[in-house]
CSV table of C-alpha atoms in Angstrom, one decimal:
chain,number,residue,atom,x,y,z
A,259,UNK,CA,-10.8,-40.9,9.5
A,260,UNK,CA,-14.2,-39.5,10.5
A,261,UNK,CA,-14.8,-35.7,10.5
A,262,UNK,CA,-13.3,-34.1,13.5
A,263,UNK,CA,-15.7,-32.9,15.6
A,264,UNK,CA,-17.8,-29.1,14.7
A,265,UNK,CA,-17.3,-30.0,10.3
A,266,UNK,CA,-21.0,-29.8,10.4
A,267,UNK,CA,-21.0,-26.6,12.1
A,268,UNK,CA,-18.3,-25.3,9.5
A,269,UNK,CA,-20.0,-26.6,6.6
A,270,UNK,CA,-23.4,-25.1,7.0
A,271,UNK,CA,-21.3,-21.7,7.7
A,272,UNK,CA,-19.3,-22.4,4.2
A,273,UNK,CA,-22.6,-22.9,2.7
A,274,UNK,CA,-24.3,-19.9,4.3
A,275,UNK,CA,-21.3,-17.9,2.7
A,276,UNK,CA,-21.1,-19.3,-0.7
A,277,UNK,CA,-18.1,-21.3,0.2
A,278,UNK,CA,-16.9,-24.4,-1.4
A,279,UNK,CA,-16.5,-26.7,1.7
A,280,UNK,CA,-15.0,-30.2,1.5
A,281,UNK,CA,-14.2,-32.3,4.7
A,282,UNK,CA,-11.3,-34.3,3.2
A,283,UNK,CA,-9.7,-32.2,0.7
A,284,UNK,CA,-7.0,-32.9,-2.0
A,285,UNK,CA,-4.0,-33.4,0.3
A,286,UNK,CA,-2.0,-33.6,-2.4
A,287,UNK,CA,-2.3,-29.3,-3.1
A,288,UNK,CA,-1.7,-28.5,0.4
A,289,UNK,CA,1.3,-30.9,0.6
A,290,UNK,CA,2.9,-28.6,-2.6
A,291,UNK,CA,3.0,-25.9,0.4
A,292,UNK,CA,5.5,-28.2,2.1
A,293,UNK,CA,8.0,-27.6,3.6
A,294,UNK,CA,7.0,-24.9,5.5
A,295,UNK,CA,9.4,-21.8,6.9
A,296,UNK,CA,7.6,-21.6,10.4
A,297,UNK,CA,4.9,-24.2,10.4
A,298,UNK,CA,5.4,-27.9,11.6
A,299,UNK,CA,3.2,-30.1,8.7
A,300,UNK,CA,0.2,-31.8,10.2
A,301,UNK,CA,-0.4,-35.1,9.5
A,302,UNK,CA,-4.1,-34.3,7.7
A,303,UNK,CA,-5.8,-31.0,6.0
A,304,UNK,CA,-9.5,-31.3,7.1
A,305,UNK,CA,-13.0,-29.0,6.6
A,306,UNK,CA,-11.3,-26.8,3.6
A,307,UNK,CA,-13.6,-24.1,2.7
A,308,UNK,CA,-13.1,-22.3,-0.3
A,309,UNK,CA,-13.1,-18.7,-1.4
A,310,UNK,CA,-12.9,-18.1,-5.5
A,311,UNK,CA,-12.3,-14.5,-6.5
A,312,UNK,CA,-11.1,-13.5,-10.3
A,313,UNK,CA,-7.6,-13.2,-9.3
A,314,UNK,CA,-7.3,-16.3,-7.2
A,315,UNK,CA,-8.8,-18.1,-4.3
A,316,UNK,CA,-9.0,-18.2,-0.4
A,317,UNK,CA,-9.5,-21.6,1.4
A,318,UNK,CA,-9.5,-21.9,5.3
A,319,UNK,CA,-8.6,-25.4,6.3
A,320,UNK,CA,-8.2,-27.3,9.6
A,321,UNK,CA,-4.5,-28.8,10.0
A,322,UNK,CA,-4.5,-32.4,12.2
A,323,UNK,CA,-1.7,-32.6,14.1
A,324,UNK,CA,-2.4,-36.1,15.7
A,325,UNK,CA,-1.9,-39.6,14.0
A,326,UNK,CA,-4.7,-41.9,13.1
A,327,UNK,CA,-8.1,-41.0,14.7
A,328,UNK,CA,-6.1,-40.1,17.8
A,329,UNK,CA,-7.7,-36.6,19.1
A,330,UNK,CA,-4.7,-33.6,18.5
A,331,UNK,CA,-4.0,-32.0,21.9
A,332,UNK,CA,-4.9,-28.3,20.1
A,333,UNK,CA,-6.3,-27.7,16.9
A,334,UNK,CA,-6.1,-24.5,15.1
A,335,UNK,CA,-6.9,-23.2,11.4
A,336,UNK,CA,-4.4,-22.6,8.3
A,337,UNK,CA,-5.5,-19.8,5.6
A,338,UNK,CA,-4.1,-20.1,2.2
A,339,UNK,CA,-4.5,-17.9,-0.6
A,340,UNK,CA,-3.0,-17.7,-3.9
A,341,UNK,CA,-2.8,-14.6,-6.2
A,342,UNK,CA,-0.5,-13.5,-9.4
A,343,UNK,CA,1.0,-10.5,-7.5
A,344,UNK,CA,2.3,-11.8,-4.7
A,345,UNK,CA,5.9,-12.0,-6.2
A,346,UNK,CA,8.4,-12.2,-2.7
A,347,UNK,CA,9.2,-15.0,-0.6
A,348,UNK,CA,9.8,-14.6,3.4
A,349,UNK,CA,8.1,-15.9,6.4
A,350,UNK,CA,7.5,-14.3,9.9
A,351,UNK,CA,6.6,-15.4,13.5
A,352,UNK,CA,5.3,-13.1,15.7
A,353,UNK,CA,5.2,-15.3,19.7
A,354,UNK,CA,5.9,-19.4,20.0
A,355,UNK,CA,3.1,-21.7,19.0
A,356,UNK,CA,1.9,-25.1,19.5
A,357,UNK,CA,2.7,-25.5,15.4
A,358,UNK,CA,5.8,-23.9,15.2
A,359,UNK,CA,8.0,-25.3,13.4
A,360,UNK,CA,11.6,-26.5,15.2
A,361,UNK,CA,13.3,-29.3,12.9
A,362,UNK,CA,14.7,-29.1,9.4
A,363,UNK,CA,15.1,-32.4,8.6
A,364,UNK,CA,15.5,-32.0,4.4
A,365,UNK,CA,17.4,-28.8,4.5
A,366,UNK,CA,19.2,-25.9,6.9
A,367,UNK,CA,16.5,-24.0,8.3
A,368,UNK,CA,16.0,-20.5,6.3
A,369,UNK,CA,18.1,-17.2,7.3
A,370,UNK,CA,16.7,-15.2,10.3
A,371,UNK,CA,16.9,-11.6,9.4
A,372,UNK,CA,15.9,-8.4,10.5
A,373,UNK,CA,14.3,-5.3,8.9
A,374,UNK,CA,15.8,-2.3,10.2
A,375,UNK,CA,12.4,-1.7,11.6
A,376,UNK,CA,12.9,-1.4,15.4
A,377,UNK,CA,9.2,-1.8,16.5
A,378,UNK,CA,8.7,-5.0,13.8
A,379,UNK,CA,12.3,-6.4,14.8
A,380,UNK,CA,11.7,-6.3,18.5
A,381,UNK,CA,8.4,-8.7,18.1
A,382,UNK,CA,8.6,-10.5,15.2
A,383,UNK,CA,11.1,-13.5,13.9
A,384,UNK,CA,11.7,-13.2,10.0
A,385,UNK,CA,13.0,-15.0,8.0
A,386,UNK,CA,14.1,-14.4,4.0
A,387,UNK,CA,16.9,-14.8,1.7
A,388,UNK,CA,17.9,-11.3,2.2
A,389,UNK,CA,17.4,-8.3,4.5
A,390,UNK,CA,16.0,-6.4,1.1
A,391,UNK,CA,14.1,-9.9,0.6
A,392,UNK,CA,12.0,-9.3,4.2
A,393,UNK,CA,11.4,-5.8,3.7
A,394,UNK,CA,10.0,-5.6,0.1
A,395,UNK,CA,7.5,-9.1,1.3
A,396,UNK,CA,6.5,-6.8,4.4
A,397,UNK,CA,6.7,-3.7,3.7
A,398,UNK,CA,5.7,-0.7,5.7
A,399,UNK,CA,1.4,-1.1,4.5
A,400,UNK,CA,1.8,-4.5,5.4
A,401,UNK,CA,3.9,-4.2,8.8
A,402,UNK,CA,1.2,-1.1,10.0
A,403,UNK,CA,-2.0,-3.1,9.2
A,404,UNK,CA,-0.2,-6.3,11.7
A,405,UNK,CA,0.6,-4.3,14.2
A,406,UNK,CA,-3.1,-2.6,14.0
A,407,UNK,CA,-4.4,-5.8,14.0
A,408,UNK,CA,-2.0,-7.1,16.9
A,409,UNK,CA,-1.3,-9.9,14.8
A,410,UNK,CA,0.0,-13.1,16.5
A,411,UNK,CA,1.0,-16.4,14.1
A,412,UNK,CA,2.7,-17.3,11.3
A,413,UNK,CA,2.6,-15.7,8.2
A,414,UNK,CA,4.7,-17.2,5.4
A,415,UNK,CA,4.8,-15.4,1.9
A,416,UNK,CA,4.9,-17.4,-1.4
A,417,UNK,CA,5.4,-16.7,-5.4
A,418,UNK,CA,2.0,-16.4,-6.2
A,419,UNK,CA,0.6,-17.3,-2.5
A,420,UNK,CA,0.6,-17.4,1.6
A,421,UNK,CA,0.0,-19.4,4.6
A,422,UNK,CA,-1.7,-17.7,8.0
A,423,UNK,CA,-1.7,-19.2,11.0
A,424,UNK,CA,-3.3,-16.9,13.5
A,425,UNK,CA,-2.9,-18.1,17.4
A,426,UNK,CA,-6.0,-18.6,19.3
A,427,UNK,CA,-8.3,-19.5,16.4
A,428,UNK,CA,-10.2,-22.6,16.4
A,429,UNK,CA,-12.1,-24.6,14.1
A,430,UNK,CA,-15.2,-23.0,14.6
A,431,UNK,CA,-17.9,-21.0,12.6
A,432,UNK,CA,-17.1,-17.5,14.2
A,433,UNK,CA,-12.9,-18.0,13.7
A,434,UNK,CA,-13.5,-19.6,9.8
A,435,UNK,CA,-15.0,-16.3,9.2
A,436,UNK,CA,-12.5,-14.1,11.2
A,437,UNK,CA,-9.7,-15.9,9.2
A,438,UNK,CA,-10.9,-15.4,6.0
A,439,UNK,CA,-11.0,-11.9,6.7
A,440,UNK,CA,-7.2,-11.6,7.8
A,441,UNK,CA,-6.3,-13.6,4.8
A,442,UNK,CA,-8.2,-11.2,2.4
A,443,UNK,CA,-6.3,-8.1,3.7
A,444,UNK,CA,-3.2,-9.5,3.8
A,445,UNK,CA,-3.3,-10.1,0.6
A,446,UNK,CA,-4.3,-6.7,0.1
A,447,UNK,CA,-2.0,-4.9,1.9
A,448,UNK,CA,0.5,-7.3,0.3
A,449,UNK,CA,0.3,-6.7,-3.2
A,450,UNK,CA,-0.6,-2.6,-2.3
């Protein structure tokens, strides 16, 4: 498969920045993210540009959700990040997006559950083992800097990690570096 259209573009702003930027990463460590809580899989990560700080690292990738060198309808951006203190699992939606996901073929879907929070219940969709689960993974730091932020997307918390999807953004110079932002304080407000 050839680059999707713009990798240039992203890889002379990944250079510009200091990022590591490969335009067919290791599928293999995204596909250990699988199966996601809220996100359909894509058939192909593309364009990964990575972040490397002393606690863990930041990479920005493009998910292709089309077959074959057929052109996906939309196409969006995925952060990941890893780091030791992020200790909860749960996942949360906040609107209906192209990527969401809405089969669960291997398994029962995970439990939906609300916080006790009426602003965060109201507009977001969690999901978590347990109602004490949610509210420890998104607690109140977390929850205010969201709602500051307006947040809209997926955010799915990991041992160790997380996944953002944020809606709108595209594969482009100016949302790469937007994204990478929103991943780095997410991750601080998370582990706060």
């Amino acid at each position: 498969m050839l680059p999707p259209p713009g990798s240039e573009l992203i890889a002379a702003w990944a250079a510009r920045r200091g990022l590591a930027f490969t335009a067919r990463p290791d599928e293999a460590w995204f596909r250990r993210w699988e199966p996601y809580d809220t996100i359909a899989p894509p058939s192909a990560y593309l364009s990964a540009c990575t972040w490397t700080a002393n606690q863990g690292h930041a990479v920005i990738v493009e998910p292709w959700y089309a077959d074959g060198e057929a052109e996906p309808l939309e196409r969006t951006l995925l952060g990941f990040a890893t780091h030791p203190a992020l200790p909860r699992r749960a996942a949360m939606r906040v609107g209906e997006h192209f990527l969401t996901r809405v089969a669960f073929i291997e398994g029962p879907p995970p439990p939906r559950v609300e916080l006790g929070d009426a602003l965060w219940d109201a507009h977001v969709t969690t999901f978590a083992a347990s109602r004490s689960d949610a509210a420890a993974a998104f607690h109140p730091r977390l929850r205010k800097l969201l709602a500051r932020r307006g947040f809209q997307g997926h955010i799915e918390l990991r041992r160790g990690g997380l996944v953002v999807h944020c809606a709108g953004l595209r594969p482009v110079p100016e949302h790469c570096e937007r994204l990478l932002g929103v991943v780095r304080e997410i991750v601080s407000a998370a582990i706060a």
